[in-house]
């Protein structure tokens, strides 16, 4: 064992990778030895954990000299993602295991090393990767597909391998966004042989991944991934479009009153977290530049979306009416004045407000 320890300290990253591969090779025949060797790599005190070293040695494309990864320091401010209870529990488990890596390895167990996130665009996959990096106190490395993908035979594979090796030499969270671009099904006849070979390399790398870093892959098209990919990841997270409670939670987190947040959430079914965030920013800009009250600007966006949502007209019309009544009620108008503004009856306005205020008629 001391031979392995000396090799890690003096042999550099290339030899360290060979030690990792040895641990992977004997994992089945001698799991105790494999765990002990992995622990040496994980706990070696002579490694450079600083972000500066990672930036200085960041891999670049040999032709364009463009960096192959984008590096964000651990101190980067990040918002907390809005997740379902099940997804949040899985994310918190990843964080707990990573923080307890030493204890798990000492007990012959490996902490989570890889996470695969799948779901439509704009539902929080990238934000969750950043949040994981923040919670773990690690920089976030993001594979830059624009730089990695090359028209030259063999270059794309070489670039991806360079990024994977770099991420294992410098503790980080490595995000492989748009993972389906480099890990497509190998039975896809439209892809060239290089990308099919790259999938095999990626699968081997996931198996041998260093516990020093966390590998996170994200895809909008899980059905395009090679089936073997799904089995290689320690944790898989399936993201879906936000439900009404999640939409309201995001709105409340940005200063929208509870009643208005719930009302807006009801009429924007199908909107993603990223779309709602853009709407919040746009509403704030309208408040600053045009003097439009923040919540009114947000309501206008929600009403415009609901008009094109394709939902049954009766349900949409009631939600729209309720939302408009709530906004005018916030201006301290009476129910009769609100009825005049939105073109409905006084009793209809009272019913709308009852759904929010439990019978408050705002001064009939």
Steps between C-alpha positions, in 0.01 A plus 500: 500500500787740568614443141168627372515799733849597383395457139206736541717764667786491253365360177264779400150489355572235235622246755217588733253415225670161460463437874131579472465258212677234704245554777221460247660186357522320836165626627330167434778262602629695801253774603686571825823581311307708245339710773832550680674617180207732419523647849868582446417700190209670674688602814850580371594828677756602238245563225437857384137579585520864401286635216790701357685186397189375322470824305869514405499146364151508351496297174471682169433393143838449334392680182280788616660536848150554637438365853308174510339571838342802665613529861292673769651524850327348800428852630273580204162623636227248420128481564346189649306295243130430549469121507240237574528333839633180343763678291605721791547192719728344237704819459541530877610137515772571244623794711498294822694217341757734350553671835541160667734355235776417748270305729334313215833398344631391839195272523570354156231706324535747214317836516288615208733583213261557209153649447289492183223760467232470233205723415373777271690830461459767764403280796809552715757237398789744447400697808504181707852419379615845610324459834678170557834670432412774747396255771815294453732801492634400157544692174258421219663384175265500200589320179496759218345310210571781254874457561499123550318400181740491205463418132837327506490123539605402848514853642162495674586182687841634596347823629240320712763268646717802586210657690417179686863450603536864607188482718634193679835668569337809657214455753186650347145442386525425128179576308455326167205702369310380191644159581307335216733681256794281604329191644246407235377147444766299323236344272432843343611451139513876440805544726858451391719233654698751706200598713409133551851432626473807721195351673709197594771727640241695702355180645846383609575840650179499704589158638847622604398850605707651779310559826683834526262657249127471432395425143161648405345441158184675379282425200176633356458180299553198719356274230805576281753374753664164457316255732828402668547861614203487737643201686838663558388799708469471877195729515244588233270800542194553280387861477152597379317824434424683827164435663279783637659486846852524355404789272347687795806425714731656241279808472485543879877464521525809278272719709158427352220500760356159587155561353635646177760223469232232533273677251776546242614141545152376413504661154857423386487122485779370277741786568854404602705640786722686253199659327357614833839642603517698175150632562597610851802690362286658228241613755769662714632685195150628421470625857828693472466629145124553464373529856271197463444332839704181515213259566282663234772456240532136603125449483492649149759243390300216659178613334670527161632146538167359613329646194713276278521191721229299326325403826116483509372855465264485801776398742746753361246781501415444866868493600569814298204678657607398849853623438390837364258544791780427745728761342235773508414401855862571586440860387236531773212523253154391608345191347267720294792700366684176421192369317499812282872460422484137391155507345314257723238507773547610856401155636749327267780717639397409855515129411844548344635675808349243733724240342798701625374690805236274645216748455669844520290721272744791496250757600173437315 
